[in-house]
Coordinates of C-alpha atoms in Angstrom, one line a residue:
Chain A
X30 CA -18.6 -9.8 -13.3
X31 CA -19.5 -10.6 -9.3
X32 CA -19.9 -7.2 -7.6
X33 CA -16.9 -7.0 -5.9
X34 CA -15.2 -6.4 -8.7
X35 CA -17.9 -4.0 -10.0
X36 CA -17.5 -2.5 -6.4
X37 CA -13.6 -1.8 -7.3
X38 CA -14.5 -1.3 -11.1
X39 CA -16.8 1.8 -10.1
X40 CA -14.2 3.6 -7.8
X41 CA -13.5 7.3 -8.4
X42 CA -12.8 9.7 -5.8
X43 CA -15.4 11.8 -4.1
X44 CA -14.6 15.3 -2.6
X45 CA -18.1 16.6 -1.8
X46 CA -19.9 15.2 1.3
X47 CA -22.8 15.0 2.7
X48 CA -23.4 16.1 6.3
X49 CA -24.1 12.8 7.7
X50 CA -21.9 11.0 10.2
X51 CA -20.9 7.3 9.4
X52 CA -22.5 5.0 12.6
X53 CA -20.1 3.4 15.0
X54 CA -21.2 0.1 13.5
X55 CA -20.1 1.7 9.8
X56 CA -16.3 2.5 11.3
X57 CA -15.9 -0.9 13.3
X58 CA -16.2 -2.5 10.1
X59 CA -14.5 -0.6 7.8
X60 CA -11.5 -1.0 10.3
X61 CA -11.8 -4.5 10.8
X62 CA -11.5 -4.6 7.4
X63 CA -8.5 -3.0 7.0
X64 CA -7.5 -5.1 9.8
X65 CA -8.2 -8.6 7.5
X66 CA -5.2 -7.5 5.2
X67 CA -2.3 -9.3 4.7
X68 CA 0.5 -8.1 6.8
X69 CA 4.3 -8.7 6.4
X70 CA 5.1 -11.6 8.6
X71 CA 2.6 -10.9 11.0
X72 CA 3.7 -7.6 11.9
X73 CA 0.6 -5.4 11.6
X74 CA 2.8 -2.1 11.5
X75 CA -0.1 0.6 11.4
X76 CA -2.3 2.4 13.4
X77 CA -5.6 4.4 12.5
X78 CA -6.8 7.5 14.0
X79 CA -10.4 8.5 13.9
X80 CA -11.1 12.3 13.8
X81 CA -13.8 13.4 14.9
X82 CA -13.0 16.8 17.0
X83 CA -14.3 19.4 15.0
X84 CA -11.2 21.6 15.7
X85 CA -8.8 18.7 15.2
X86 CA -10.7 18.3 11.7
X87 CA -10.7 21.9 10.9
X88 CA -6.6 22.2 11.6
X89 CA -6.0 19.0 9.5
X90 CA -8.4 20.6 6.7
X91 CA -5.5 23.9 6.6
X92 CA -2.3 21.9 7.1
X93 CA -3.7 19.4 4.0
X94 CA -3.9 22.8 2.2
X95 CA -7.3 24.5 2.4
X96 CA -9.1 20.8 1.3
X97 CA -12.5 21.3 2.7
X98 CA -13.7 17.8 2.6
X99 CA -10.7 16.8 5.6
X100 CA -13.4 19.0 7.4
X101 CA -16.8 17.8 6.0
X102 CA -17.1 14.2 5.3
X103 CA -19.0 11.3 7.5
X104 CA -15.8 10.5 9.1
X105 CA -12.0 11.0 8.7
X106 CA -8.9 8.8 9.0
X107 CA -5.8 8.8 9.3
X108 CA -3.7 6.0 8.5
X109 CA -0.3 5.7 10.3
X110 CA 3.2 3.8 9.3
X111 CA 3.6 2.6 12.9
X112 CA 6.8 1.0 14.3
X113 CA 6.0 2.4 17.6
X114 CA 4.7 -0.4 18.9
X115 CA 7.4 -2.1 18.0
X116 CA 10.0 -0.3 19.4
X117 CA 7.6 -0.6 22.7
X118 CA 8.0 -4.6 22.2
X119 CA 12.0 -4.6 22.1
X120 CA 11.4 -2.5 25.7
X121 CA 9.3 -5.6 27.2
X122 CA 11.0 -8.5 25.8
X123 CA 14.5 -6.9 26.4
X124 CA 15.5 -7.1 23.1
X125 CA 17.2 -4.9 20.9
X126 CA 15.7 -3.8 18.1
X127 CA 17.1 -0.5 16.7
X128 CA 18.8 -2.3 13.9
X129 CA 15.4 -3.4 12.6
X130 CA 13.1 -0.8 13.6
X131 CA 15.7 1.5 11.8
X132 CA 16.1 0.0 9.0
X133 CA 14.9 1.3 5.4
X134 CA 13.5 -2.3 4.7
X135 CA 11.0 -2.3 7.8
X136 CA 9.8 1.4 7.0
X137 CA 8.7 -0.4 3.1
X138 CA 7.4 -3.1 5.2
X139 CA 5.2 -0.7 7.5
X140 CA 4.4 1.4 4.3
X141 CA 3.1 -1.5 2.6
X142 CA 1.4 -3.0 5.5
X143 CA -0.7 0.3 6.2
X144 CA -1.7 0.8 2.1
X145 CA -2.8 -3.0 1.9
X146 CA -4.9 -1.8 4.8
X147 CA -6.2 1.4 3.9
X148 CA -7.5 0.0 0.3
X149 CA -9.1 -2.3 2.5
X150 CA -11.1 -0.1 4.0
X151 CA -11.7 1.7 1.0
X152 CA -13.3 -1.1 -0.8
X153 CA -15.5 -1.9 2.6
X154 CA -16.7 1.8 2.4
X155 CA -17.6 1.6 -0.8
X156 CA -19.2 -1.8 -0.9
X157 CA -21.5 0.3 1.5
X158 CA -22.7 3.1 -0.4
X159 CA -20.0 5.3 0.8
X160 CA -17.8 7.2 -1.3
X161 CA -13.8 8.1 -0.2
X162 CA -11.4 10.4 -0.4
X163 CA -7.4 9.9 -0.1
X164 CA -5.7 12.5 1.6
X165 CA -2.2 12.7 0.7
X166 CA -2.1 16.4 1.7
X167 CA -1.5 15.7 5.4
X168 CA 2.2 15.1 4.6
X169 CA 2.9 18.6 3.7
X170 CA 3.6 19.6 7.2
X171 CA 3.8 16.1 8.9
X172 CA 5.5 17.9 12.1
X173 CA 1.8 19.8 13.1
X174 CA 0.0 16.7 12.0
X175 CA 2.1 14.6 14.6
X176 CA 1.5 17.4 17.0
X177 CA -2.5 17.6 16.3
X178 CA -3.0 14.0 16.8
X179 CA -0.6 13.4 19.6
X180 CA 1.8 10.9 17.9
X181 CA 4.9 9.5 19.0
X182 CA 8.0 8.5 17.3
X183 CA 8.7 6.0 15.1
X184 CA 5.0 6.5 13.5
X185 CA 4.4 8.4 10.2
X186 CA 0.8 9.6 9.4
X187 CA 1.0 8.1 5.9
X188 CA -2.8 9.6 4.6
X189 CA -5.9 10.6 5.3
X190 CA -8.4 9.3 4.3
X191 CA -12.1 11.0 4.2
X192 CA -15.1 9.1 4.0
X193 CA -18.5 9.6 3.7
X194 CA -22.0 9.9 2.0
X195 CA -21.2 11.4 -1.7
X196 CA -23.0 14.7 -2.3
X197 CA -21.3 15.3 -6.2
X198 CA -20.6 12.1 -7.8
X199 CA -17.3 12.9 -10.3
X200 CA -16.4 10.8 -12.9
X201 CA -13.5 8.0 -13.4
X202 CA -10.5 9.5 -15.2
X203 CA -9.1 6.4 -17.7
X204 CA -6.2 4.7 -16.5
X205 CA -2.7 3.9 -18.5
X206 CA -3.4 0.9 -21.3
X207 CA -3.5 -1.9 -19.7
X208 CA -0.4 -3.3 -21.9
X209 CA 1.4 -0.7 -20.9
X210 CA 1.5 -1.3 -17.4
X211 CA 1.3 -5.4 -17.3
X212 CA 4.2 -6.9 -18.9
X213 CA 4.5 -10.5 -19.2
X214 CA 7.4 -12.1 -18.3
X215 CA 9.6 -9.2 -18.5
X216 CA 9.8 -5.1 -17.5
X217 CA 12.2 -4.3 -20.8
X218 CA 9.8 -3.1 -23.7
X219 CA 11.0 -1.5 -27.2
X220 CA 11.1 2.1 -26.8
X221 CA 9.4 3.0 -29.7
X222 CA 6.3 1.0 -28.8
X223 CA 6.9 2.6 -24.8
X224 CA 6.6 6.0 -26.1
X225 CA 3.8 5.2 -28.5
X226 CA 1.6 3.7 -25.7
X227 CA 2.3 7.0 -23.8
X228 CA 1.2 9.0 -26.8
X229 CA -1.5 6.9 -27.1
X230 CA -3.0 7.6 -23.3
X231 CA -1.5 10.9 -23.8
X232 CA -4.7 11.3 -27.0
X233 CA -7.5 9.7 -24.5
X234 CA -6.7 12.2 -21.2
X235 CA -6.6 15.2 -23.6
X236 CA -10.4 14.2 -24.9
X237 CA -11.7 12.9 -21.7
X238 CA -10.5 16.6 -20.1
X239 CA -11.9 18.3 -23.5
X240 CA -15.4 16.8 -23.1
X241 CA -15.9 17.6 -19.4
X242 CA -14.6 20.7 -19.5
X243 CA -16.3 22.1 -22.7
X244 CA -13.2 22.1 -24.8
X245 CA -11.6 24.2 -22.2
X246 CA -8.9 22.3 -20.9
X247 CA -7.2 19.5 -22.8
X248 CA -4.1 18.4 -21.2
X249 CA -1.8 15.4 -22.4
X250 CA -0.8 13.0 -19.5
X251 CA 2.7 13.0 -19.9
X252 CA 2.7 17.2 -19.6
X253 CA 0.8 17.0 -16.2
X254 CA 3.0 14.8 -15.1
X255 CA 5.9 16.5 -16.2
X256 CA 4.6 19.7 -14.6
X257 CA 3.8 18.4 -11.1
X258 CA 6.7 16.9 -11.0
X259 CA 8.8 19.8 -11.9
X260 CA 8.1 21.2 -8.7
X261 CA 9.7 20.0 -5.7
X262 CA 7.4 18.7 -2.8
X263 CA 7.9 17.6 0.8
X264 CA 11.6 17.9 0.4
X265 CA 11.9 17.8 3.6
X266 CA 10.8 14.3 3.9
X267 CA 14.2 12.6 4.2
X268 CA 14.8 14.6 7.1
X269 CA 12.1 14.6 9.0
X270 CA 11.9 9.9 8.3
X271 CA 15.5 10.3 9.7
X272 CA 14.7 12.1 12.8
X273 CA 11.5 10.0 13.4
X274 CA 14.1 6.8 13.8
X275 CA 13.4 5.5 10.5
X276 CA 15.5 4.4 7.1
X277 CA 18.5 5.5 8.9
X278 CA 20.1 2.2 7.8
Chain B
X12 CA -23.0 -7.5 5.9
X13 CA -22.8 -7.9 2.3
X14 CA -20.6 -10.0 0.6
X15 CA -17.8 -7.6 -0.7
X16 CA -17.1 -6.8 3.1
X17 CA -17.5 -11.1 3.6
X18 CA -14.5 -11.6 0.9
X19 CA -12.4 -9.1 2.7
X20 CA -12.8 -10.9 6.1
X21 CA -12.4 -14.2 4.7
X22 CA -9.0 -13.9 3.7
X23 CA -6.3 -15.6 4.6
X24 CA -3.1 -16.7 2.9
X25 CA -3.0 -19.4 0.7
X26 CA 0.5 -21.3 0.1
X27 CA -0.9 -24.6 -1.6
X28 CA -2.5 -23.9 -5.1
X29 CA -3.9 -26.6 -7.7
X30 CA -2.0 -27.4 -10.6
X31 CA -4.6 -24.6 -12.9
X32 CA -3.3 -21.8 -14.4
X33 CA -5.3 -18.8 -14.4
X34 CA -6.9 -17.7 -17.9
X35 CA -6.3 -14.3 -19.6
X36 CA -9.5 -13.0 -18.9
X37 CA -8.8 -13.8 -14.9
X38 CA -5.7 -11.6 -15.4
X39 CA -6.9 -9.0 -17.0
X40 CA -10.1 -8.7 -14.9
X41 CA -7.5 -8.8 -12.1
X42 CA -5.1 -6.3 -13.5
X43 CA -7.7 -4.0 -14.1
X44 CA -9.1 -4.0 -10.7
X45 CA -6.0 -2.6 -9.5
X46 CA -5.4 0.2 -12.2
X47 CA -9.0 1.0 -10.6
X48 CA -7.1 2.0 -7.4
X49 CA -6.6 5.8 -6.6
X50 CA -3.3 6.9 -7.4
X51 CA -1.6 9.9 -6.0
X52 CA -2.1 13.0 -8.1
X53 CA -2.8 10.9 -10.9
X54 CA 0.9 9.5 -11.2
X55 CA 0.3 5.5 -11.4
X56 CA 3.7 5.0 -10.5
X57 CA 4.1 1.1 -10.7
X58 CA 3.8 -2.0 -12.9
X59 CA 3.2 -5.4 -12.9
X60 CA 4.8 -8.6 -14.4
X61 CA 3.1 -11.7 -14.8
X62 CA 5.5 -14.7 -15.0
X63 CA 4.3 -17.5 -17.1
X64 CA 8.0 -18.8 -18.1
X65 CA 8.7 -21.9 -15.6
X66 CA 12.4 -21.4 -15.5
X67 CA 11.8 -17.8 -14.3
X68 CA 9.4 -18.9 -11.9
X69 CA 11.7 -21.8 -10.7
X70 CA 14.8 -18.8 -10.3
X71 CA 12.0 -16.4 -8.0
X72 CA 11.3 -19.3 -6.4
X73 CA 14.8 -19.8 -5.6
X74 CA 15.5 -16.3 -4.6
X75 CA 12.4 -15.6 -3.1
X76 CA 14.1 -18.1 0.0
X77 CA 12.6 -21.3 -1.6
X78 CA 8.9 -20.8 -1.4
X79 CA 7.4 -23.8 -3.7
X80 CA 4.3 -21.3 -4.0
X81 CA 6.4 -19.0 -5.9
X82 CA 6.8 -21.4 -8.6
X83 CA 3.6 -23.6 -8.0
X84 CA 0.3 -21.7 -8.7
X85 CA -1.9 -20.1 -11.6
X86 CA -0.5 -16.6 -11.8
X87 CA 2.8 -15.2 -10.4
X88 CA 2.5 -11.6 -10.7
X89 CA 5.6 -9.0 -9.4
X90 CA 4.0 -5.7 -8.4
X91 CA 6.4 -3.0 -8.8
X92 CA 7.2 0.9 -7.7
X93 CA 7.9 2.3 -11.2
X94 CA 9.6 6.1 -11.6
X95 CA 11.3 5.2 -14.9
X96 CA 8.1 5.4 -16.4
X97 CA 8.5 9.2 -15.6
X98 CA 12.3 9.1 -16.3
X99 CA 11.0 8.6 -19.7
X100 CA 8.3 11.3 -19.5
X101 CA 11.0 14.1 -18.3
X102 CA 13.3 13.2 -21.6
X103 CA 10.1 13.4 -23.5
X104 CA 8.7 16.4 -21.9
X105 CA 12.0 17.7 -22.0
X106 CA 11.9 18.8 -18.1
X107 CA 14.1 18.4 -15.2
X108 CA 12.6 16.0 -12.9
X109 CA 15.2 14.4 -11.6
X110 CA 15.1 16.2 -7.7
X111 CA 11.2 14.8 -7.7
X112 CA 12.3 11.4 -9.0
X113 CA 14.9 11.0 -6.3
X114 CA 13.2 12.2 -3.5
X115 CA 11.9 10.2 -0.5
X116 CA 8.5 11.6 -1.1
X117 CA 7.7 10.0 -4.4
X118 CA 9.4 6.5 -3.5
X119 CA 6.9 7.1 -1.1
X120 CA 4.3 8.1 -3.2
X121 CA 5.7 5.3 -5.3
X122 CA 5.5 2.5 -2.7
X123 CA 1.7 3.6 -1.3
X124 CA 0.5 3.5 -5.6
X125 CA 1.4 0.1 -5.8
X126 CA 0.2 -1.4 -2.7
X127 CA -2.8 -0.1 -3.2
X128 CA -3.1 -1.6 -6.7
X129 CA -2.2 -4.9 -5.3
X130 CA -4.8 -5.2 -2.8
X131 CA -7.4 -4.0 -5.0
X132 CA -5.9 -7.6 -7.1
X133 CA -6.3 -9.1 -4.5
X134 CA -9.8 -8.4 -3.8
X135 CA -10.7 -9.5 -6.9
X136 CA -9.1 -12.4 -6.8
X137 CA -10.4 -13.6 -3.7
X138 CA -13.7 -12.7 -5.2
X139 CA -13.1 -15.2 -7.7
X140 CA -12.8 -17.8 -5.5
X141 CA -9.0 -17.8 -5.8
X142 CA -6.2 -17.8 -2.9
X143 CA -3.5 -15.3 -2.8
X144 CA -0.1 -15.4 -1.2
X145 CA 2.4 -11.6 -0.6
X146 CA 5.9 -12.7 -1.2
X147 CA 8.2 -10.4 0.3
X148 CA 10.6 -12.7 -0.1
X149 CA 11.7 -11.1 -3.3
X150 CA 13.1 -9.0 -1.7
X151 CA 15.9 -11.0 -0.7
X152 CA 18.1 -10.3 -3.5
X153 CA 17.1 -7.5 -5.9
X154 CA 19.6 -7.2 -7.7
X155 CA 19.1 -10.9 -9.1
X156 CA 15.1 -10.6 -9.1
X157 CA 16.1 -7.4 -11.4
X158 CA 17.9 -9.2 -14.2
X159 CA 15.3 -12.2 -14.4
X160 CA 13.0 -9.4 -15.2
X161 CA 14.9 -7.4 -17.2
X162 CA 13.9 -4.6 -15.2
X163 CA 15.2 -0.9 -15.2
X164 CA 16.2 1.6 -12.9
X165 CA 13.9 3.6 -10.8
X166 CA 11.6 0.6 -10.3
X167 CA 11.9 -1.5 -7.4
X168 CA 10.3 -5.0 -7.3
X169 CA 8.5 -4.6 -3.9
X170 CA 6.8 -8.6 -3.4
X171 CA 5.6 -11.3 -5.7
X172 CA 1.3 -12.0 -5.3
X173 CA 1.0 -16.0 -6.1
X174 CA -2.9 -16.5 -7.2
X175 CA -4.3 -19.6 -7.8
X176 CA -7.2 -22.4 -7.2
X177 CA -6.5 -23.1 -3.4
X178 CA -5.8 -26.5 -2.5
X179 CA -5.0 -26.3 1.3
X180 CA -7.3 -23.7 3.2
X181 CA -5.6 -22.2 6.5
X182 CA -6.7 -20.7 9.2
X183 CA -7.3 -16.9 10.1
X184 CA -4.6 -15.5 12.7
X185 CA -6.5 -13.2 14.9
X186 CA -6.1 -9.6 14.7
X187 CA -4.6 -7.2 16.9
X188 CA -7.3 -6.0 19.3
X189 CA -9.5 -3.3 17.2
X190 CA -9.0 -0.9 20.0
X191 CA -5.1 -1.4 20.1
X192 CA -5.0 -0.5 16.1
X193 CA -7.8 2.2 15.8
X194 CA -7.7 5.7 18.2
X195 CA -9.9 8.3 18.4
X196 CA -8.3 11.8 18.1
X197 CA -5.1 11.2 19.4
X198 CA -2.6 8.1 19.4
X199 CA -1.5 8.5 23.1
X200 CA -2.3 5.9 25.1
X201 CA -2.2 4.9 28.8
X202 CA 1.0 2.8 28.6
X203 CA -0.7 0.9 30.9
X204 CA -3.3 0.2 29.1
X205 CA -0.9 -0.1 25.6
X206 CA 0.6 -2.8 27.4
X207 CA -2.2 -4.5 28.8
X208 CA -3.5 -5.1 25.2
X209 CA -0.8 -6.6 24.1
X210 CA -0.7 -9.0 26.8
X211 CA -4.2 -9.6 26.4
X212 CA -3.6 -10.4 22.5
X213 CA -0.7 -12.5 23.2
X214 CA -2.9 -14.7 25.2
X215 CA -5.1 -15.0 22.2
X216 CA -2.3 -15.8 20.0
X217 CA -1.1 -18.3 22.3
X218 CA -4.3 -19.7 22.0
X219 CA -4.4 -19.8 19.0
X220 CA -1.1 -21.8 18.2
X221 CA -1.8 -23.6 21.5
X222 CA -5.1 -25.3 19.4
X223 CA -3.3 -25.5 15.9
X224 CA 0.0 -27.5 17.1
X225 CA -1.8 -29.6 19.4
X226 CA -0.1 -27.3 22.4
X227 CA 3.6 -27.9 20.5
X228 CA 3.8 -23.9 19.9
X229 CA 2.3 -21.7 21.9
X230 CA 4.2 -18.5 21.1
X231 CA 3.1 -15.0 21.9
X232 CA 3.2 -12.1 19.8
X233 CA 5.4 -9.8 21.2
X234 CA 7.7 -12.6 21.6
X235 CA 7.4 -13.6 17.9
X236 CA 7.8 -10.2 16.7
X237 CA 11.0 -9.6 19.1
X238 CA 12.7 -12.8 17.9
X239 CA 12.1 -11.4 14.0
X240 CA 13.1 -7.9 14.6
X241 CA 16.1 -9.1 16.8
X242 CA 17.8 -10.3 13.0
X243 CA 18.6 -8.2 11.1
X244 CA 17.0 -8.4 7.3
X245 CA 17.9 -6.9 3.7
X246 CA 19.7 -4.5 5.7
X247 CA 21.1 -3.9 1.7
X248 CA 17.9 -1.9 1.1
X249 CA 19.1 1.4 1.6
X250 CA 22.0 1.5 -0.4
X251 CA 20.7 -0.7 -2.8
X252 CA 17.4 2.1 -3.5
X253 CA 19.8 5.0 -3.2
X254 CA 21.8 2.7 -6.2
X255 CA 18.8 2.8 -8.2
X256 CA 18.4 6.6 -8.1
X257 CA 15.6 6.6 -5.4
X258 CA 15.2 8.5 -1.8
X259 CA 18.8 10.1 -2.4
X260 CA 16.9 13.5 -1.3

């Protein structure tokens, strides 16, 4: 194993900070690197925002819902869906480009484009001692978060993304079997064996939760995924894509 | 700089592989890597296929717009968004989800999981001295891509990652100017100055095809990016998610 991939290997999300700034020289290259991605035909449909106004950080921090470490990290991001620039391109080549820019297809595009990028930045971080934090709490009230960082149509603020020195190190929750998310050749699995894997993983969340909490919780997979997704979040996401100018067609 | 940050800079698209297929410990280190990716809320909404069977690969190829590298490299691997893996998971759990399942939130939530699990692959396969091409491509035709890999509702093939021994290194395209992409505290910009960068870049880009054609091409961005945008592409895609029970709310 080369240490890049012990670099990804040894991910795990870090919510507890130190109070130490990242350097210029630590952003420029953890955004160049998320510049080095592969984008969809050369489109480059993102933008990042670098908070660093305490009061900016603080607002973010309530609208994310009370997370404290949007407010204390080394430095936060926030990574922006952006066909903006775009729409500012059909204006000076006189072209029109509402069918595109519109389009459901270019908002997967500009999705993709900034996720390639931001796990590209992740993996920088990292690779530098730093730990991260996604953010996926700023798009509980995306209309304050557009207002907060001044942005105009046509971009979405996608995540945040805090970064910084760890303080509490947590540990790496086990991931779905490996056969159960890799297929070869085809999707279509027997049911029975589907169900099994999920019972399975279902057996090794329940003791991993057991043993760090001291027997206290032991939830199955399946039931806290059936429980979060009970509830019914950012419903009013269709909406608000649609009056941004995006996946109208 | 160490050398995790050097593999992500060094990237570049590879469309030319040697004739070697990748072993199964390759893939699974690769897999791995991008379970290791943070998922939102724990959901690890997407799945891979590896396609080894030549007369599928020959059919992506095909409807992937007849890209040879689709066919001709070690590993062909079709990242997808995946809800029906918590389709499954609401029968078992015997809960509702279905208003979650369909909103445009989790295909969000969806599309973000998996992109970030694909460039964590691709990390690691650049890491091991492989080449890696995104093939958007299959999205052409979904529908099709769907019955050569028997796949179900609620997940959406979103591109193809062809890895393999490179044979043909290209060149780097140049990046959008760092401070066009990345803003401190707020997106507004000068529009002066927004559009000054881009003509700025689209002299570099010029440049840059200027020195690879031997002056034949020497398009600029914003050109490039109008004359793309101008046609309209997979326009399908909203109907055709909405037909697979995904972003109807």
């Amino acid at each position: 194993m080369n240490n890049v991939i012990e670099t990804i290997l040894n991910h795990r999300s870090i919510r507890h900070f130190e109070d130490k700034p990242l350097t210029e020289e630590q952003i420029k290259t953890i955004v160049s690197c998320a510049q080095a991605a592969a984008t969809s035909s050369f489109i480059q449909a993102y933008s990042i925002i670098g908070v660093k106004d305490p009061v900016k950080k603080k607002k973010l921090a309530e609208l994310a819902g009370n997370q404290e470490y949007v407010e204390k990290n080394g430095h936060f991001f926030v990574f922006c869906a952006d066909l903006y620039r775009h729409t500012i391109i059909g204006e000076k080549e006189e072209k029109n480009l509402e069918a595109s820019l519109e389009s459901t297809e270019k908002f997967m595009v500009a999705l993709i484009d900034t996720a390639l990028a931001a796990q590209n930045a992740v993996i920088a971080a990292e690779s530098l001692g730093l730990g991260i934090c996604y953010i996926g709490g700023i798009r509980n009230n995306l209309e304050e978060v557009k207002k907060v960082l001044a942005i105009p149509e046509r971009v979405i603020p996608l995540f945040g993304l805090a970064i910084g020195y760890p303080a509490t190190i947590t540990g790496q929750k086990p991931r779905l079997p490996i056969e159960h998310v890799y297929h070869e050749d085809e999707y279509e699995q027997d049911k029975e064996v589907y169900l099994q894997q999920l019972n399975d993983y279902n057996e090794i969340i329940a003791n991993y939760y057991q043993q760090r909490t001291d027997g206290i919780r032991k939830d199955r997979w399946t039931e806290q995924m059936a429980a979060m997704l009970a509830k019914q979040n950012r419903m009013y996401m269709k909406d608000y894509i649609q009056k941004n100018k995006l996946t109208i067609r």
